[in-house]
Amino acid sequence: MKNHEIHNYRAKPICDMHMHPHVEAPLDESVAIYNDVMEHFNYEKIVLQALPYYEPINNYKTLYFKAQDKRIYANLGRFHHYDERDTKEFYEEQIKTFYAMGCDGIKLYEGKPECRKVFGRSLCDPVLDKFYEFVEEKQLPMVIHFGDPREFWDINKIPKWALERGWLYDESFVHFDALQKEVEGILEKFPKTQFVMAHFFFVSDDIDYAANFMDKWENVTFDLTPGTEMFFNFNDKADEWKQFFIKYADRILYGSDIYNWHREGKTIEEKYSHAVNLVRSFLEYKEPFTDKWTTRTFDHPFGFSDDILDKIYHDNMVRLFGENSRPLDGDRIVYELKRDLPNLKLNEVTKQNADEIIAFFSK
Ligand SMILES: [Zn+2]
């Protein structure tokens, strides 16, 4: 049975704008996982958010996956040398290359606290101006992972599970508020940017900030990919948040953070449904429910009508990314990958990935 049949969700097609090719694996295994996921969750389109920070070949894998399936869109992530080669011209050339190869948008990951620390520059540093200028001019959706829940900066408030994973951010990390200012700094320079704030911009604890931000920047959208804390916060102030969702229904997008990851479990439902079920149950159910993943009971789910769900699950993604993905330029992809190879620090698996990608696009 498909996910919506098991849980009695709506049967309409869904667009998931927040998935990843995160894990080193043979390419055909990943293609099979994406296909299974799309079938099981009734996905019409998905956007893969590349994470070259973790795996430098990730941009090329993302383009490869896009080439395998018309339903897949590719958001590419910035690459850095972390030395004097990271110039204005380097970033400008990079964004133009992404566009020429056939990206559908951009994924920014430098706002993740540990990445921001390594990056060592403000997210709105002038060295990036040409990059952002191009993104704004082409109206490419730019998905930013900014921050983490605010309580991760506070030893007294951080949840135990996050503390155990070493996610407490001390003074050596840029603070949540300062990071938020850096994001606003990009928008102040490039106000028409199609910015998608991943994980609801981690502002579900501050509805006034969220509303002001939406009102101030007309092209900004929020994505609903958990952060489980978002749904606890929505539930705690359900009436206010429900009004927010209705008011900004054209600017809220569905996402699940599913990876090409061999999770434990026998079925696709067991392996990949945890975030999907939290989001969909909370948006759709009218009665209180207990979520398996978080083991929390939500007493005030939104229970939205079809017109709101259509926008969040489907229409907003299509409006932002287009009914069809942008065309790929295979020759350019091969040229760029070969040129990048010395910088990519490949291991056995990713070397194999690179060879297959070159062979595929050379055909
Ligand atoms: Zn993600």
PDB file of N, CA, C and O in Angstrom, residues 7 13 16 26 33 60 70 87 98 118 127 130-131 151 159 181 205 217 251 303 321 331:
ATOM      1  N   HIS A   7      -2.205   5.763   5.697  1.00  0.00           N
ATOM      2  CA  HIS A   7      -2.504   6.762   6.734  1.00  0.00           C
ATOM      3  C   HIS A   7      -3.742   7.602   6.431  1.00  0.00           C
ATOM      4  O   HIS A   7      -4.017   8.560   7.146  1.00  0.00           O
ATOM      5  N   PRO A  13      -1.266  14.172  -6.104  1.00  0.00           N
ATOM      6  CA  PRO A  13       0.190  14.173  -6.255  1.00  0.00           C
ATOM      7  C   PRO A  13       0.858  15.260  -5.414  1.00  0.00           C
ATOM      8  O   PRO A  13       0.309  16.340  -5.199  1.00  0.00           O
ATOM      9  N   ASP A  16       7.920  17.317  -3.589  1.00  0.00           N
ATOM     10  CA  ASP A  16       8.813  17.404  -2.425  1.00  0.00           C
ATOM     11  C   ASP A  16      10.051  18.191  -2.829  1.00  0.00           C
ATOM     12  O   ASP A  16      10.904  17.694  -3.561  1.00  0.00           O
ATOM     13  N   PRO A  26      26.639   3.479  -4.911  1.00  0.00           N
ATOM     14  CA  PRO A  26      26.601   3.343  -6.368  1.00  0.00           C
ATOM     15  C   PRO A  26      25.416   4.121  -6.927  1.00  0.00           C
ATOM     16  O   PRO A  26      24.353   4.184  -6.291  1.00  0.00           O
ATOM     17  N   ILE A  33      16.337   4.011  -5.248  1.00  0.00           N
ATOM     18  CA  ILE A  33      15.718   4.539  -4.020  1.00  0.00           C
ATOM     19  C   ILE A  33      14.791   5.709  -4.357  1.00  0.00           C
ATOM     20  O   ILE A  33      13.645   5.758  -3.907  1.00  0.00           O
ATOM     21  N   TYR A  60      27.568  16.996  -9.133  1.00  0.00           N
ATOM     22  CA  TYR A  60      27.524  16.220 -10.377  1.00  0.00           C
ATOM     23  C   TYR A  60      26.590  15.025 -10.250  1.00  0.00           C
ATOM     24  O   TYR A  60      25.900  14.657 -11.197  1.00  0.00           O
ATOM     25  N   LYS A  70      12.657  12.619 -15.418  1.00  0.00           N
ATOM     26  CA  LYS A  70      12.095  13.961 -15.679  1.00  0.00           C
ATOM     27  C   LYS A  70      11.491  14.598 -14.429  1.00  0.00           C
ATOM     28  O   LYS A  70      11.299  15.808 -14.370  1.00  0.00           O
ATOM     29  N   THR A  87      37.635  33.868  -4.810  1.00  0.00           N
ATOM     30  CA  THR A  87      37.481  35.287  -5.143  1.00  0.00           C
ATOM     31  C   THR A  87      36.081  35.549  -5.693  1.00  0.00           C
ATOM     32  O   THR A  87      35.330  34.618  -6.004  1.00  0.00           O
ATOM     33  N   PHE A  98      26.985  26.633 -13.041  1.00  0.00           N
ATOM     34  CA  PHE A  98      25.818  25.867 -12.556  1.00  0.00           C
ATOM     35  C   PHE A  98      24.643  26.052 -13.515  1.00  0.00           C
ATOM     36  O   PHE A  98      23.941  25.109 -13.878  1.00  0.00           O
ATOM     37  N   VAL A 118      33.594  27.034   9.345  1.00  0.00           N
ATOM     38  CA  VAL A 118      34.673  26.676   8.425  1.00  0.00           C
ATOM     39  C   VAL A 118      34.785  27.717   7.303  1.00  0.00           C
ATOM     40  O   VAL A 118      35.880  28.109   6.906  1.00  0.00           O
ATOM     41  N   VAL A 127      32.275  39.321  -1.373  1.00  0.00           N
ATOM     42  CA  VAL A 127      32.895  38.388  -2.315  1.00  0.00           C
ATOM     43  C   VAL A 127      31.824  37.536  -3.018  1.00  0.00           C
ATOM     44  O   VAL A 127      32.047  37.014  -4.114  1.00  0.00           O
ATOM     45  N   LYS A 130      28.428  38.926  -6.693  1.00  0.00           N
ATOM     46  CA  LYS A 130      28.159  38.584  -8.102  1.00  0.00           C
ATOM     47  C   LYS A 130      27.368  37.282  -8.210  1.00  0.00           C
ATOM     48  O   LYS A 130      26.554  37.104  -9.119  1.00  0.00           O
ATOM     49  N   PHE A 131      27.654  36.385  -7.304  1.00  0.00           N
ATOM     50  CA  PHE A 131      26.929  35.113  -7.253  1.00  0.00           C
ATOM     51  C   PHE A 131      25.437  35.380  -7.006  1.00  0.00           C
ATOM     52  O   PHE A 131      24.568  34.945  -7.763  1.00  0.00           O
ATOM     53  N   GLU A 151      17.482  27.034  20.460  1.00  0.00           N
ATOM     54  CA  GLU A 151      17.884  26.489  21.770  1.00  0.00           C
ATOM     55  C   GLU A 151      19.224  25.736  21.713  1.00  0.00           C
ATOM     56  O   GLU A 151      19.806  25.454  22.745  1.00  0.00           O
ATOM     57  N   PRO A 159      17.821  20.411  23.729  1.00  0.00           N
ATOM     58  CA  PRO A 159      17.301  19.081  24.046  1.00  0.00           C
ATOM     59  C   PRO A 159      18.451  18.085  24.246  1.00  0.00           C
ATOM     60  O   PRO A 159      19.511  18.228  23.647  1.00  0.00           O
ATOM     61  N   LYS A 181      20.820  37.915  10.754  1.00  0.00           N
ATOM     62  CA  LYS A 181      21.152  39.237  10.180  1.00  0.00           C
ATOM     63  C   LYS A 181      21.928  39.069   8.864  1.00  0.00           C
ATOM     64  O   LYS A 181      21.773  39.857   7.933  1.00  0.00           O
ATOM     65  N   ASP A 205       9.423  29.500  16.748  1.00  0.00           N
ATOM     66  CA  ASP A 205       9.226  29.974  18.129  1.00  0.00           C
ATOM     67  C   ASP A 205       8.929  31.476  18.159  1.00  0.00           C
ATOM     68  O   ASP A 205       8.855  32.066  19.233  1.00  0.00           O
ATOM     69  N   TRP A 217       9.830  40.790   2.722  1.00  0.00           N
ATOM     70  CA  TRP A 217      10.481  40.251   1.521  1.00  0.00           C
ATOM     71  C   TRP A 217       9.468  39.445   0.714  1.00  0.00           C
ATOM     72  O   TRP A 217       9.180  38.309   1.028  1.00  0.00           O
ATOM     73  N   ARG A 251       3.046  30.674   0.032  1.00  0.00           N
ATOM     74  CA  ARG A 251       4.495  30.834   0.249  1.00  0.00           C
ATOM     75  C   ARG A 251       5.059  29.816   1.233  1.00  0.00           C
ATOM     76  O   ARG A 251       6.076  30.046   1.865  1.00  0.00           O
ATOM     77  N   GLY A 303      -5.580  20.243  10.147  1.00  0.00           N
ATOM     78  CA  GLY A 303      -6.765  19.757   9.431  1.00  0.00           C
ATOM     79  C   GLY A 303      -7.177  20.645   8.261  1.00  0.00           C
ATOM     80  O   GLY A 303      -8.350  20.986   8.104  1.00  0.00           O
ATOM     81  N   PHE A 321       9.600  26.456  -9.302  1.00  0.00           N
ATOM     82  CA  PHE A 321      10.611  25.707 -10.051  1.00  0.00           C
ATOM     83  C   PHE A 321      10.217  25.438 -11.499  1.00  0.00           C
ATOM     84  O   PHE A 321      11.042  24.985 -12.286  1.00  0.00           O
ATOM     85  N   ASP A 331      27.553  17.957 -22.400  1.00  0.00           N
ATOM     86  CA  ASP A 331      28.951  18.237 -22.770  1.00  0.00           C
ATOM     87  C   ASP A 331      29.604  19.148 -21.737  1.00  0.00           C
ATOM     88  O   ASP A 331      30.753  18.958 -21.337  1.00  0.00           O
TER      89      ASP A 331
END
